[in-house]
PDB file of C-alpha atoms in Angstrom:
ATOM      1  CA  UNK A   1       2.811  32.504 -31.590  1.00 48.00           C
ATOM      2  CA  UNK A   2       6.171  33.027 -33.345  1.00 55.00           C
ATOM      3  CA  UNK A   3       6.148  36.501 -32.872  1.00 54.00           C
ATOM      4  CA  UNK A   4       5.634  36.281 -29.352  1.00 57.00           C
ATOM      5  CA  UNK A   5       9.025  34.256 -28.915  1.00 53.00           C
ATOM      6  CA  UNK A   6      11.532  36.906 -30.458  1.00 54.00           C
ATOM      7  CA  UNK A   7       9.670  39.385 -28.341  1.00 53.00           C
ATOM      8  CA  UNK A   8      11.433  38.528 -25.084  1.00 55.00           C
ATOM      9  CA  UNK A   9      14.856  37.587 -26.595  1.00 53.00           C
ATOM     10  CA  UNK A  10      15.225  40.899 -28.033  1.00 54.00           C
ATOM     11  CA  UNK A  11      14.523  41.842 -24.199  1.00 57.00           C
ATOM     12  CA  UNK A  12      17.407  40.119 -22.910  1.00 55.00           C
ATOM     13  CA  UNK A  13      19.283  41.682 -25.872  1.00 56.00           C
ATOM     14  CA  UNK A  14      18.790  44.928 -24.421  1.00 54.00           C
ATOM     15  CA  UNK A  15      19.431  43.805 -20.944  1.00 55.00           C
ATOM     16  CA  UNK A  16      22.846  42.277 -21.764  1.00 53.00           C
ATOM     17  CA  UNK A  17      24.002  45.337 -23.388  1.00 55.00           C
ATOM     18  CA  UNK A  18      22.925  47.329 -20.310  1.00 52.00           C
ATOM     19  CA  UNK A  19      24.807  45.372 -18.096  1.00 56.00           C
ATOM     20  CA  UNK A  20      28.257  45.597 -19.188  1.00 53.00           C
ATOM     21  CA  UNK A  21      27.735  49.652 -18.875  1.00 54.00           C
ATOM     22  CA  UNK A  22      27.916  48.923 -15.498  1.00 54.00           C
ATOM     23  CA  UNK A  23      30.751  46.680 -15.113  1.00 54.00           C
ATOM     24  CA  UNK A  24      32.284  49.052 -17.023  1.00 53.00           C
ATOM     25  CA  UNK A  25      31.584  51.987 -14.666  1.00 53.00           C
ATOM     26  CA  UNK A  26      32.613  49.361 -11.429  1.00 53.00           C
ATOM     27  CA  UNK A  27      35.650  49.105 -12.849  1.00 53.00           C
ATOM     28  CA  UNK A  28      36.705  52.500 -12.793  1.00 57.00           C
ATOM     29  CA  UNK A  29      34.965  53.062  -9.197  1.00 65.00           C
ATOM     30  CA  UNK A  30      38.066  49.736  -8.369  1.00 69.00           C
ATOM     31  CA  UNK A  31      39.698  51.045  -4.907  1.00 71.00           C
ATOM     32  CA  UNK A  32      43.105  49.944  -6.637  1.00 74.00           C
ATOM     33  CA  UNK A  33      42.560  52.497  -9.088  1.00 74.00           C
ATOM     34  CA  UNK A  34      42.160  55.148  -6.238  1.00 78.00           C
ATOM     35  CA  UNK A  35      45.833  54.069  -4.409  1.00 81.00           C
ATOM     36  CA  UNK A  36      48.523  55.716  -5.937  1.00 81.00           C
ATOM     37  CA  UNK A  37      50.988  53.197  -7.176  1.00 82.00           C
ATOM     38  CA  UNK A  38      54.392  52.780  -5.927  1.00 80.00           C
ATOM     39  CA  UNK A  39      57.954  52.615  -8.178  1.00 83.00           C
ATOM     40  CA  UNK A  40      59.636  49.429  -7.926  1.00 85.00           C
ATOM     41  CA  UNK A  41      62.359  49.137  -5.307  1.00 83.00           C
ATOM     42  CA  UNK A  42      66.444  50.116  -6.283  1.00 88.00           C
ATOM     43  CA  UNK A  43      67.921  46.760  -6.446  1.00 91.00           C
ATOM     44  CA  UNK A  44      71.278  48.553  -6.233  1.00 91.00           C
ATOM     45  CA  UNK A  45      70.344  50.792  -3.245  1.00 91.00           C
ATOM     46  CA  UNK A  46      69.243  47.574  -1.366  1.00 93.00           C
ATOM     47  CA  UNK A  47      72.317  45.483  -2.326  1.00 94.00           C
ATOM     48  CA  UNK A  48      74.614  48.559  -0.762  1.00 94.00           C
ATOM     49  CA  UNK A  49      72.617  48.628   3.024  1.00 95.00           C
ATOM     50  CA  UNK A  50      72.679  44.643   2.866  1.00 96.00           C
ATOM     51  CA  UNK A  51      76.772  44.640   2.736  1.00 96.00           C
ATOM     52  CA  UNK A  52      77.095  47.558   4.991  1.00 96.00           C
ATOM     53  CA  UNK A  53      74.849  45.909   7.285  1.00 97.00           C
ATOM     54  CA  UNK A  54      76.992  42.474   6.455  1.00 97.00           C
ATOM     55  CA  UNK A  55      80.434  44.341   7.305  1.00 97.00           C
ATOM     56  CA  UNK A  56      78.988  45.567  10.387  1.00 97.00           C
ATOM     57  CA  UNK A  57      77.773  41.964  11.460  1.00 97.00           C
ATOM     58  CA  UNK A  58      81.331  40.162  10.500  1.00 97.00           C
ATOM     59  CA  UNK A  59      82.930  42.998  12.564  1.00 97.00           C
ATOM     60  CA  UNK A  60      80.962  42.478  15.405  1.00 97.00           C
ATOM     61  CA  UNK A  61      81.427  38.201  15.423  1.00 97.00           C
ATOM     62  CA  UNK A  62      85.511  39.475  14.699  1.00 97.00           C
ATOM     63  CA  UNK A  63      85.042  41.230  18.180  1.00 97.00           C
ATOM     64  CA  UNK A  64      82.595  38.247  19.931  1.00 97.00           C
ATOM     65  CA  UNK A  65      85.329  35.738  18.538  1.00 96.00           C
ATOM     66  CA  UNK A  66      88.627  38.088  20.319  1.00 95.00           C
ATOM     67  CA  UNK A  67      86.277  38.095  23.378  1.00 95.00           C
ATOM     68  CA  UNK A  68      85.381  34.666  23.760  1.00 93.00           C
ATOM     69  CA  UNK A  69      89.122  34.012  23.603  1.00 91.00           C
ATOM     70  CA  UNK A  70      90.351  36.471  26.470  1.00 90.00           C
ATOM     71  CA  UNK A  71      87.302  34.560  28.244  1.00 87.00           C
ATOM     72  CA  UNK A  72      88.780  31.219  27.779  1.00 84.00           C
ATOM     73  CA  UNK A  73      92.318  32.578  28.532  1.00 82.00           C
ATOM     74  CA  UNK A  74      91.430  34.011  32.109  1.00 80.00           C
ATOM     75  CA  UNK A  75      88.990  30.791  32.762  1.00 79.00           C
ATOM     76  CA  UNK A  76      92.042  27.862  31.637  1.00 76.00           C
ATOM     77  CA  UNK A  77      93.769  29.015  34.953  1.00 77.00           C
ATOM     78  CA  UNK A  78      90.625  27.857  37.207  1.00 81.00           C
ATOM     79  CA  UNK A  79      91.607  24.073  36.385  1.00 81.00           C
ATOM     80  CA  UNK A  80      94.952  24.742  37.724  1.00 84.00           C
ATOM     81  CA  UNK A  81      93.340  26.693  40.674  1.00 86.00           C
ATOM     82  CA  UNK A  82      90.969  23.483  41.109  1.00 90.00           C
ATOM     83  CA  UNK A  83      93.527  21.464  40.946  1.00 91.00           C
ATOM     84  CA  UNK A  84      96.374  22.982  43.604  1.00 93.00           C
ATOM     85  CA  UNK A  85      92.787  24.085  45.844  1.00 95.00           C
ATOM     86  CA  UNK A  86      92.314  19.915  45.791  1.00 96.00           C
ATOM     87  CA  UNK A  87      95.992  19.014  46.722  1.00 97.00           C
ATOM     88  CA  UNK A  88      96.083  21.617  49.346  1.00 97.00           C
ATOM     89  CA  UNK A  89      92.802  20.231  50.604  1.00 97.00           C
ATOM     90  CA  UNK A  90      94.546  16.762  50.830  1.00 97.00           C
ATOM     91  CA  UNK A  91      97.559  18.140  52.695  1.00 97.00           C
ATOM     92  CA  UNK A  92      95.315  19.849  55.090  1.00 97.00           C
ATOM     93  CA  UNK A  93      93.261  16.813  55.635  1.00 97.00           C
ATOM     94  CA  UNK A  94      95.897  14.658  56.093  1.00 97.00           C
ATOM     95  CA  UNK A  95      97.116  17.726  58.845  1.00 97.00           C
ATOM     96  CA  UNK A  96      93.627  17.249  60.952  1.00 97.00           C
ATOM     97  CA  UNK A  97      94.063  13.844  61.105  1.00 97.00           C
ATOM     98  CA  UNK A  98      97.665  13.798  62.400  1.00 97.00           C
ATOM     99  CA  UNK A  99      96.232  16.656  64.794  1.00 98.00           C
ATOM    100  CA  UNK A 100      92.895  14.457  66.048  1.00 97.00           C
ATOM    101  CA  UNK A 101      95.759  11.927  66.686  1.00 97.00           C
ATOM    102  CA  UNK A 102      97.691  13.912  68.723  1.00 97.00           C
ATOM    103  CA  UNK A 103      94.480  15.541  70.551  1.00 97.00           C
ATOM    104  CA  UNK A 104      93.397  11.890  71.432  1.00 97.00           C
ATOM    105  CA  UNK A 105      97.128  10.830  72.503  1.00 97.00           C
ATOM    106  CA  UNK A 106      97.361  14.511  74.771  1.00 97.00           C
ATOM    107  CA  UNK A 107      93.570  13.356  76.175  1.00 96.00           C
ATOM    108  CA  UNK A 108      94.913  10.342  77.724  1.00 96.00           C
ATOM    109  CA  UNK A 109      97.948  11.343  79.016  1.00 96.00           C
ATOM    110  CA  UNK A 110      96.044  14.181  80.706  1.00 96.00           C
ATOM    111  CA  UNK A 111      93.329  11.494  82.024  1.00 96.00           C
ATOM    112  CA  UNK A 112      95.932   9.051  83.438  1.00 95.00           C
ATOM    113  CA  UNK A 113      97.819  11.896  85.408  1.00 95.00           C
ATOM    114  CA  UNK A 114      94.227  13.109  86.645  1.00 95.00           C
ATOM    115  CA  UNK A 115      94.217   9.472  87.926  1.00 95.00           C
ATOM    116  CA  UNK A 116      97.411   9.771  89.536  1.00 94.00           C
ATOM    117  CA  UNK A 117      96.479  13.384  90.761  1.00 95.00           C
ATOM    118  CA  UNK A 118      93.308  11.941  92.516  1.00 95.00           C
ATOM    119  CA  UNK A 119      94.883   8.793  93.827  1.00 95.00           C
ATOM    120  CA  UNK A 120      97.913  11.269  95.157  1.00 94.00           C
ATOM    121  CA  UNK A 121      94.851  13.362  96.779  1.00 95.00           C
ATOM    122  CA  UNK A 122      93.318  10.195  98.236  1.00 95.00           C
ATOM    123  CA  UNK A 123      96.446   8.682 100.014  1.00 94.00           C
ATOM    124  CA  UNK A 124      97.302  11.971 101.835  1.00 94.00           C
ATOM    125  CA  UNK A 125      93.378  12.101 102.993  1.00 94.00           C
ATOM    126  CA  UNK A 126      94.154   8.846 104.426  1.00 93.00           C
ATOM    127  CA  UNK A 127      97.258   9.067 106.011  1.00 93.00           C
ATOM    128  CA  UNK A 128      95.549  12.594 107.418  1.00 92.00           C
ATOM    129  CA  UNK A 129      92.802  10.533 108.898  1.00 90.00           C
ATOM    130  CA  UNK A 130      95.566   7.860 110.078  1.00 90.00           C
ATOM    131  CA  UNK A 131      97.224  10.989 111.699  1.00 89.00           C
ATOM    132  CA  UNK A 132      94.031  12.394 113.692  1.00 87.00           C
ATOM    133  CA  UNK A 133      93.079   8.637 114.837  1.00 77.00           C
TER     134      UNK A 133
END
């Protein structure tokens, strides 16, 4: 029965060594093989867009920074508008009330002389009526 034992192992022998054939052949069927390959970037090349691209930022926050302070220049004067808008809105107040004063003082004196008008008007009805009696 011996014999019958290094029957199949010299099977799987044969089988192993038929097998890497084929891994062999998959590797050179690899779709990395078929892409062509690419160099390796220029460091140097890179470096050089990177500052020009730098300069051009720092030139640009130069110009943002001049900008910002013409804003700030042309938007101090609003406080001192504010502030003389306020003051004049104070005098002017103070103006109304002096003038509701006045309108109130010129509403009475016109209601007492309508009084005096109408009792003026009222004695000459009666003295007309004294008259024609």
């Amino acid at each position: 029965m011996a014999p019958k034992a290094k029957a199949p192992a010299a099977k799987a022998e044969a089988k192993a060594k038929a097998n890497p054939k084929k891994k062999e052949e998959r590797k050179e069927e690899d779709p990395e093989s078929k892409i062509p390959k690419v160099d390796q970037p220029d460091r140097a090349a890179f470096d050089e867009k990177v500052a020009a691209i730098g300069v051009e930022i720092e030139k640009l926050q130069k110009e943002q920074k001049g900008l910002s302070e013409r804003i700030n220049e042309r938007s101090g004067g609003k406080d001192e508008f504010f502030k003389q808008k306020s003051e004049l809105r104070g005098h002017l107040d103070e103006c109304s009330k002096h003038m509701n004063a006045l309108q109130a003082r010129k509403d009475e004196i016109n209601k007492v002389f309508g009084d005096k008008q109408a009792e003026g008007r009222e004695m000459r009805q009666q003295v007309n009526k004294l008259k024609k009696s």
